[in-house]
PDB file of C-alpha atoms in Angstrom:
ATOM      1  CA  UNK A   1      24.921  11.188  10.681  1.00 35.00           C
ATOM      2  CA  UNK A   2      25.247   7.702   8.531  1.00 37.00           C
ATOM      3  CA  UNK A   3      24.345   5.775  11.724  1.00 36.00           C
ATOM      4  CA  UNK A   4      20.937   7.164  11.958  1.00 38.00           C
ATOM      5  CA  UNK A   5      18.390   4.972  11.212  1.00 42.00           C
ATOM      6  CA  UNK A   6      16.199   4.986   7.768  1.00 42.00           C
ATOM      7  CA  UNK A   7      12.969   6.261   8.459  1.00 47.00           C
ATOM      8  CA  UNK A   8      10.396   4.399   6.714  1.00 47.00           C
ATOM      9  CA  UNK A   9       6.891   4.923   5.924  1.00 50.00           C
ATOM     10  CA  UNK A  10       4.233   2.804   8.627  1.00 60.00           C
ATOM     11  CA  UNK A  11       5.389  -1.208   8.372  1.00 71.00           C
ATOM     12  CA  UNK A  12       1.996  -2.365   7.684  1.00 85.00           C
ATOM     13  CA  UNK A  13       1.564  -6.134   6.917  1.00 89.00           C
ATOM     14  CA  UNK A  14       2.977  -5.859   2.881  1.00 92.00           C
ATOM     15  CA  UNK A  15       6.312  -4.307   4.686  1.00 93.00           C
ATOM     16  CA  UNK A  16       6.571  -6.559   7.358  1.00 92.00           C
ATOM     17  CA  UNK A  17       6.599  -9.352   4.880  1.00 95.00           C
ATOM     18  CA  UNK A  18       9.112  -8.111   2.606  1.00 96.00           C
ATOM     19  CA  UNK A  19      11.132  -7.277   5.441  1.00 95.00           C
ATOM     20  CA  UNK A  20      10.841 -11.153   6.377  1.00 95.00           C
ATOM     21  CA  UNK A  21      10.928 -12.285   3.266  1.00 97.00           C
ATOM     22  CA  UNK A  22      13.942 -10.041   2.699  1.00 97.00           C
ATOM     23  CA  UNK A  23      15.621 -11.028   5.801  1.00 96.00           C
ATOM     24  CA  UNK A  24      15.776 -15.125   4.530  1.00 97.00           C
ATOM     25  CA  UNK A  25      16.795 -15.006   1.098  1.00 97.00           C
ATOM     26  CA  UNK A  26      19.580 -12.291   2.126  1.00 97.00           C
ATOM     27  CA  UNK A  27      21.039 -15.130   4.994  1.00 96.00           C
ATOM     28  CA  UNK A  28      19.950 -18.120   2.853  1.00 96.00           C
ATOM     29  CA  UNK A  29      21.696 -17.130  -0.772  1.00 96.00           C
ATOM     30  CA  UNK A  30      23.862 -14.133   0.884  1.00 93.00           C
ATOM     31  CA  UNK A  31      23.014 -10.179  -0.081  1.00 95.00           C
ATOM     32  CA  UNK A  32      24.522 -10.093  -3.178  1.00 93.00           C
ATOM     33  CA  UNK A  33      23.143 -12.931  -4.656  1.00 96.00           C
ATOM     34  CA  UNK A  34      19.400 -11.738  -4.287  1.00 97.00           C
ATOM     35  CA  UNK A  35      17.775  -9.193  -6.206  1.00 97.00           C
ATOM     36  CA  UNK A  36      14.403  -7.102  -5.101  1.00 97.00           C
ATOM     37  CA  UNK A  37      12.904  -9.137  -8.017  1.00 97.00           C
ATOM     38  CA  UNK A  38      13.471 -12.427  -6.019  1.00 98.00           C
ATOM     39  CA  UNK A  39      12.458 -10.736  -3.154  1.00 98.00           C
ATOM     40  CA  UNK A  40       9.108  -9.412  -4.164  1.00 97.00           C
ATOM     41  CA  UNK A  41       8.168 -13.125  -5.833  1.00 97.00           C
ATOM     42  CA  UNK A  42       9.278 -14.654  -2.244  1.00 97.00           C
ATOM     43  CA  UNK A  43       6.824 -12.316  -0.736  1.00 97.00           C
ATOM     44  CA  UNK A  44       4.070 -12.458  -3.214  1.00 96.00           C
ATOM     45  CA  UNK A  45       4.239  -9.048  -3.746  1.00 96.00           C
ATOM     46  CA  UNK A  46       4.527  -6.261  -6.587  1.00 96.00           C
ATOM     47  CA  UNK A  47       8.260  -5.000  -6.864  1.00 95.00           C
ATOM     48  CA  UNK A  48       6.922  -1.423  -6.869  1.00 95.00           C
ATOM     49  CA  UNK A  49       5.997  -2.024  -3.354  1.00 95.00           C
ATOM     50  CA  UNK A  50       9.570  -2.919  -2.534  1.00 95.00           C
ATOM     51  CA  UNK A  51      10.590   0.852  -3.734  1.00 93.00           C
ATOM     52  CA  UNK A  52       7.469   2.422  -2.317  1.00 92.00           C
ATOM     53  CA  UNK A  53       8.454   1.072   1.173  1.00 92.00           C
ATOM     54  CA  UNK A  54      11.812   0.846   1.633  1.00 92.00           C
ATOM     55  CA  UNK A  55      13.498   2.591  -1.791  1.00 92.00           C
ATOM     56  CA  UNK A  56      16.388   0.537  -2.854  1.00 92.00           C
ATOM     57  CA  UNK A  57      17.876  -2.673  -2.568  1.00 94.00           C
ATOM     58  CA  UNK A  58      20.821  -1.440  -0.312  1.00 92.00           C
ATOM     59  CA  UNK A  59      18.310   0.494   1.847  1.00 91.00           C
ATOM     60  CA  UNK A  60      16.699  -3.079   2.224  1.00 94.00           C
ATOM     61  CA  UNK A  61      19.216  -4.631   3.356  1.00 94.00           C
ATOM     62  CA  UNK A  62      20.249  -1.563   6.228  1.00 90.00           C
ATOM     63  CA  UNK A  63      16.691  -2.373   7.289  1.00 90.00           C
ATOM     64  CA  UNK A  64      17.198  -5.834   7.261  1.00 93.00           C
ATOM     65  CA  UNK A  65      20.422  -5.119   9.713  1.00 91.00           C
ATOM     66  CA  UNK A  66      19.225  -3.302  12.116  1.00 87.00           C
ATOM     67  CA  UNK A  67      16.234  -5.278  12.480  1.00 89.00           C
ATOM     68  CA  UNK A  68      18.952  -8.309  13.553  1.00 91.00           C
ATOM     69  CA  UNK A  69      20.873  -6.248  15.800  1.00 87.00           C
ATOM     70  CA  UNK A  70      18.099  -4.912  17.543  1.00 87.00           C
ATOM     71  CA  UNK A  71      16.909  -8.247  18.032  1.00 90.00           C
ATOM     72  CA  UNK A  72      20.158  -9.546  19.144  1.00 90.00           C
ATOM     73  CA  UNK A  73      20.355  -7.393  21.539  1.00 89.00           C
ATOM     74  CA  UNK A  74      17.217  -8.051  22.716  1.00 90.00           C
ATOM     75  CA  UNK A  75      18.312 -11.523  23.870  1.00 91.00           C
ATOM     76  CA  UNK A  76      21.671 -10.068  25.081  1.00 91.00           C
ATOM     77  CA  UNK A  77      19.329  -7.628  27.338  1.00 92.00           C
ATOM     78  CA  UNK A  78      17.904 -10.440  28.834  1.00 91.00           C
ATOM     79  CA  UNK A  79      21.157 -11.813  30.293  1.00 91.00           C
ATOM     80  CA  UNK A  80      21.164 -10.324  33.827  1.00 91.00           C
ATOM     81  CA  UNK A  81      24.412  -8.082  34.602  1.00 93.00           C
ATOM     82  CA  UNK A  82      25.941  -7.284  38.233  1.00 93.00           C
ATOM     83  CA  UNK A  83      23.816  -4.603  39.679  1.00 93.00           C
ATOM     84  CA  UNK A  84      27.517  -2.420  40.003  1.00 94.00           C
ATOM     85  CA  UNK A  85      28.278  -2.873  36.004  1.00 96.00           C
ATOM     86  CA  UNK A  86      29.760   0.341  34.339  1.00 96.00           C
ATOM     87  CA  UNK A  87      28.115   1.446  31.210  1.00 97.00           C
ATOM     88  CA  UNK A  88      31.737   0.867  28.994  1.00 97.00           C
ATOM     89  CA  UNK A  89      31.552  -3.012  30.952  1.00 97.00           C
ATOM     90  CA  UNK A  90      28.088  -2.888  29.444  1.00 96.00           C
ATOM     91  CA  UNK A  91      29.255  -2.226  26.074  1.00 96.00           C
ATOM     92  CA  UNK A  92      31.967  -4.737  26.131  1.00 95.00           C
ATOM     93  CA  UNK A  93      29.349  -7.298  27.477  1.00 95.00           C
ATOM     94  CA  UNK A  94      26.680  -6.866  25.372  1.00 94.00           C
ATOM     95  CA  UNK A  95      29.245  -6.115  22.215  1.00 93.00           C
ATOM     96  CA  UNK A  96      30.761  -9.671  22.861  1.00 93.00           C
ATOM     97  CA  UNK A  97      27.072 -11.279  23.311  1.00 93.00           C
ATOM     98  CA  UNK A  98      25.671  -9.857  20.528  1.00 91.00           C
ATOM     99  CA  UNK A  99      28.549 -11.676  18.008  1.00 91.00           C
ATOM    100  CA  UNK A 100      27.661 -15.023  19.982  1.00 91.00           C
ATOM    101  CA  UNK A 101      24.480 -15.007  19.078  1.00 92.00           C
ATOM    102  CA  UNK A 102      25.378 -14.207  15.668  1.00 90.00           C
ATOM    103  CA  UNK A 103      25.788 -16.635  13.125  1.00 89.00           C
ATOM    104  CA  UNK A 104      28.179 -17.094  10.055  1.00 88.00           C
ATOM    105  CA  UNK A 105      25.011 -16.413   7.886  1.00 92.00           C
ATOM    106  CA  UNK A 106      24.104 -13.365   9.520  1.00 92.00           C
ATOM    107  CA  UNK A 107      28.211 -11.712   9.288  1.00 88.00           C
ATOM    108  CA  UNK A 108      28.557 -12.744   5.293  1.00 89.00           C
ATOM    109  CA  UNK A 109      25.244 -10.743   4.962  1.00 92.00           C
ATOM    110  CA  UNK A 110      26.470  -7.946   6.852  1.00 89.00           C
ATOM    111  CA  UNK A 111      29.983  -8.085   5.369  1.00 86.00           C
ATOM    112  CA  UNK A 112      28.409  -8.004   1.873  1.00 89.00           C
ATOM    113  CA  UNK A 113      26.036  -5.560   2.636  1.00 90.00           C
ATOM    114  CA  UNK A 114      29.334  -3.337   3.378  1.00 84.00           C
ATOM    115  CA  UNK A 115      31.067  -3.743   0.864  1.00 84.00           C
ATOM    116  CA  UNK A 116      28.613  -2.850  -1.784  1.00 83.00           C
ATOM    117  CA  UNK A 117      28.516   0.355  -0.105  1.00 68.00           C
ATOM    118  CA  UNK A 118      30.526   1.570   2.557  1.00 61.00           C
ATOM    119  CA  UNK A 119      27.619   4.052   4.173  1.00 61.00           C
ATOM    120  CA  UNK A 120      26.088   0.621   4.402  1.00 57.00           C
ATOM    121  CA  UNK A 121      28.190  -0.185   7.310  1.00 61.00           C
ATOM    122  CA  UNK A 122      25.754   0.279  10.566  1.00 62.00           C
ATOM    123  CA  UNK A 123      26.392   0.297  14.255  1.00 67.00           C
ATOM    124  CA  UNK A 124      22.487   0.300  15.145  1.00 74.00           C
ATOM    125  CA  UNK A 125      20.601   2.946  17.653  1.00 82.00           C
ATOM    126  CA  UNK A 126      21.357   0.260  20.649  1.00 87.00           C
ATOM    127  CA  UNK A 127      25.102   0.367  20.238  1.00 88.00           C
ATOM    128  CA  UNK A 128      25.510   4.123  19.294  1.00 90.00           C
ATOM    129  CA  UNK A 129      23.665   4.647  22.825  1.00 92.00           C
ATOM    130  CA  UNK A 130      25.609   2.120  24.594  1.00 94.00           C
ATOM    131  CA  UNK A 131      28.964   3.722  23.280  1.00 96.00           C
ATOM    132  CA  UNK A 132      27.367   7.096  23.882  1.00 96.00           C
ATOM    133  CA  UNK A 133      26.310   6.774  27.730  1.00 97.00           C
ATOM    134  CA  UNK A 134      30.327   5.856  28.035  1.00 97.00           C
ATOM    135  CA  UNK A 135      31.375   9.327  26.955  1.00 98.00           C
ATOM    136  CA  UNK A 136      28.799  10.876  29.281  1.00 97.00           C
ATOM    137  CA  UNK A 137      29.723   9.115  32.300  1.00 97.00           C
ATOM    138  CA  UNK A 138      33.258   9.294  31.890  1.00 97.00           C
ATOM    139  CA  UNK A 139      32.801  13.477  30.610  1.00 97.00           C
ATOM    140  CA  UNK A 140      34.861  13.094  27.747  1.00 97.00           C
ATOM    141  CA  UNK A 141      35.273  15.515  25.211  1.00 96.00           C
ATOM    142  CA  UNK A 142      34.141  13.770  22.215  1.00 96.00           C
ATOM    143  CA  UNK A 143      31.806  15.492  19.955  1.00 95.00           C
ATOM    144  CA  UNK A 144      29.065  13.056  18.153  1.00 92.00           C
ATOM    145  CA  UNK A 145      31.133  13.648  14.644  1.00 91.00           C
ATOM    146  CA  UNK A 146      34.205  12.230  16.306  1.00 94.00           C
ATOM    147  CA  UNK A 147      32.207   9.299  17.647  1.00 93.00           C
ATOM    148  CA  UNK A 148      30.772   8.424  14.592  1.00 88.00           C
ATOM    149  CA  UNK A 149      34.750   8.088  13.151  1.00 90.00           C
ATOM    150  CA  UNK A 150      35.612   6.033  15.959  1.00 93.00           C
ATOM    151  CA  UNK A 151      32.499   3.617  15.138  1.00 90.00           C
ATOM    152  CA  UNK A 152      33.220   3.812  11.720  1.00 86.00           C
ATOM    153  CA  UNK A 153      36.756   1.993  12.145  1.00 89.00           C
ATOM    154  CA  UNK A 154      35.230  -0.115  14.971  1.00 92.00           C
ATOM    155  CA  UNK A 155      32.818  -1.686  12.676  1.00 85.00           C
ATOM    156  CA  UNK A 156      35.281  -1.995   9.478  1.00 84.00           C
ATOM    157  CA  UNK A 157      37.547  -3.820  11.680  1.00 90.00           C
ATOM    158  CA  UNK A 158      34.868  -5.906  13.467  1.00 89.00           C
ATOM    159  CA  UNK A 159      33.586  -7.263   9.919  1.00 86.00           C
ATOM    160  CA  UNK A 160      36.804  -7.796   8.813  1.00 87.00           C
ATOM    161  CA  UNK A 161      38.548  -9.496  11.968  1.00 91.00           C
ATOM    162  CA  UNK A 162      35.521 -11.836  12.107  1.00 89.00           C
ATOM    163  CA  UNK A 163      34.935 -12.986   8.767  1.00 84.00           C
ATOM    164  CA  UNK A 164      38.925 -13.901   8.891  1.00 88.00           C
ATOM    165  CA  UNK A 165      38.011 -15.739  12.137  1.00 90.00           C
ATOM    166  CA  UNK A 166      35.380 -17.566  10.580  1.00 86.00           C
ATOM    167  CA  UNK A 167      37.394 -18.540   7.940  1.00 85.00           C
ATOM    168  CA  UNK A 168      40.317 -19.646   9.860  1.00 87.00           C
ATOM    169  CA  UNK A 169      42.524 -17.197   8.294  1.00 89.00           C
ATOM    170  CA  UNK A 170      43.488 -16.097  11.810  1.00 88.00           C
ATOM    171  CA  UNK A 171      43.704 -17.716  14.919  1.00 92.00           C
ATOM    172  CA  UNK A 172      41.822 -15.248  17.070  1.00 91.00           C
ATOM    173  CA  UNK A 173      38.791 -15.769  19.569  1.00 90.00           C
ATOM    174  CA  UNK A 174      35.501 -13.223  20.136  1.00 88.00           C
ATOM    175  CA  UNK A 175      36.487 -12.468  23.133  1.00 88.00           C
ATOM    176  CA  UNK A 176      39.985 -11.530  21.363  1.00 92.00           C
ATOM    177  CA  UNK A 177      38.062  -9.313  18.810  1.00 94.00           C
ATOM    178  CA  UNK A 178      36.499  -7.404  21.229  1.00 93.00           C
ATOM    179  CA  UNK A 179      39.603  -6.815  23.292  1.00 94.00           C
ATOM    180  CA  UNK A 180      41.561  -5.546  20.767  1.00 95.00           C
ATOM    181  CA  UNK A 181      38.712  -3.397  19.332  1.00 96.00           C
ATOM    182  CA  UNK A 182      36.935  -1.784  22.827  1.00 96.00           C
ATOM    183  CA  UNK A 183      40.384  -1.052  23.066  1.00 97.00           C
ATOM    184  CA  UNK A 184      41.648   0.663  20.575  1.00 97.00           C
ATOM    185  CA  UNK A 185      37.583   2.598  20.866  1.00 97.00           C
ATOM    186  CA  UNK A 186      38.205   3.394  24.092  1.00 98.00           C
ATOM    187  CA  UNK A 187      41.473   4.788  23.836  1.00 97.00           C
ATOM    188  CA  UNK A 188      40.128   7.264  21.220  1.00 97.00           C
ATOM    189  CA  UNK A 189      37.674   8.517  22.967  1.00 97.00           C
ATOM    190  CA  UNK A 190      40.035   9.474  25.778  1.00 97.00           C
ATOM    191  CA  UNK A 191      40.458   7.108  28.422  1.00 98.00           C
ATOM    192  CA  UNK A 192      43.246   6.053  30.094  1.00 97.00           C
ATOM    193  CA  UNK A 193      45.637   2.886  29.695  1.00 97.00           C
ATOM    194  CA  UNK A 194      44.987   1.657  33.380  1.00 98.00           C
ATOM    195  CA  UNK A 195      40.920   2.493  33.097  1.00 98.00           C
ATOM    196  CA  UNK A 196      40.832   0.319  29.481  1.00 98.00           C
ATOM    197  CA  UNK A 197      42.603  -2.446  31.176  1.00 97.00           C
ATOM    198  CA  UNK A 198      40.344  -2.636  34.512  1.00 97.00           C
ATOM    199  CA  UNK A 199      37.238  -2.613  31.669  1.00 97.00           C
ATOM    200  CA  UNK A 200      38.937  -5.177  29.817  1.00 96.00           C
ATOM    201  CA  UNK A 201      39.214  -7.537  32.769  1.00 96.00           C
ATOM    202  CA  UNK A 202      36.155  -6.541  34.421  1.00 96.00           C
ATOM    203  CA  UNK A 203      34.523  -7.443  30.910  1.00 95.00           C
ATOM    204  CA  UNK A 204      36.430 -11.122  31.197  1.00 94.00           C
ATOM    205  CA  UNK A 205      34.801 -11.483  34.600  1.00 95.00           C
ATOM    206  CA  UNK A 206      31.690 -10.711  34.055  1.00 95.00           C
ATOM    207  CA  UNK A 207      31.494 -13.031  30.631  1.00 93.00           C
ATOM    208  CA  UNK A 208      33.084 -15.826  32.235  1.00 92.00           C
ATOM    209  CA  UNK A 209      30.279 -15.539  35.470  1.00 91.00           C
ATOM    210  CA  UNK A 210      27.092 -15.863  32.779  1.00 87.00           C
ATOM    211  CA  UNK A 211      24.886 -18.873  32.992  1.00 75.00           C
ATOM    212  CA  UNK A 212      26.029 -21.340  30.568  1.00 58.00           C
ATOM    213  CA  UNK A 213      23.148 -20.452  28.001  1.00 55.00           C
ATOM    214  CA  UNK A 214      25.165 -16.892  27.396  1.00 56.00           C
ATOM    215  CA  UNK A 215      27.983 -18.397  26.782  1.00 51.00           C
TER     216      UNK A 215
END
């Protein structure tokens, strides 16, 4: 499946700092202003060893985003939920904390990243399992193939609606985003009008009841 995540051979010290050094050029100067040649002089390192570890520049840069995401949602883990939240109020949640912890560095990296090549566009282990434990405890009939279309449009659309919101091309708030795109996921995966809209406001609830440091 195109969400599953590049292996890569053991990150030893001369990948972890390529994967750092990697990781601030692509927010500093933006993805497609860097090459693996600035890269590998950032980290003091050959360029062969940026092939060797981690193969091309676009397979780089996947690296690069999933090591954010999984770190954002690290920190969005650590906001304590209502013992009685759903897993698809989960998603919502941690879908709308992880963009707040974002920054507009970190979405013109991953927007670039996408449109260089549009297998480049990545949901992360975290969210595919978050979206996943929906469809089991809701038994849908989804098959993994059809989820992975559903994310695919999520995550077009996310890039896209947020870069637009960024730039002020569109009058539109995360918490907006994320309505109208758990939505329009939820729906295709099966569930009913009236269950989306008690997620929806569930999801409002719960964001608006976070300590002030989540918001």
């Amino acid at each position: 499946m195109r969400y599953k995540q590049l292996e890569q051979k053991k990150m030893n010290n001369t990948a972890q700092q390529i994967l750092e050094s990697a990781y601030e050029l692509f927010l500093d100067k933006g993805y497609k202003n860097v090459t693996t040649r600035d890269i590998a002089s950032y980290a003091g390192v050959n360029l062969g060893l940026i092939t060797y570890y981690f193969g091309t520049k676009d397979q780089l840069g996947s690296m690069v985003l999933d090591s954010i995401n999984e770190m954002l949602y690290q920190k969005a883990f650590e906001t304590k939920l209502p013992d009685d939240t759903g897993s698809a109020e989960k998603l919502c949640v941690y879908t709308v904390l992880l963009w707040r912890y974002s920054d507009k560095k970190m979405f013109r990296f991953a927007s670039e990243l996408a449109n260089t090549n549009k297998e480049n566009l990545r949901m992360g282990n975290t969210f595919q399992n978050l979206a996943w434990a929906v469809i089991q405890d809701y038994h849908l009939s989804v098959t993994p193939l059809e989820n992975e279309v559903y994310l695919t449009v999520f995550k077009s659309s996310e890039l896209a609606l947020i870069q637009r919101m960024f730039d002020h091309s569109l009058n539109i708030t995360l918490e907006d985003i994320a309505d109208i795109l758990l939505s329009n996921y939820f729906f295709n995966i099966g569930l009913s009008d009236q269950t989306i809209l008690f997620i929806l406001n569930r999801c409002r609830d719960i964001l608006q009841s976070l300590p002030l440091e989540a918001k």
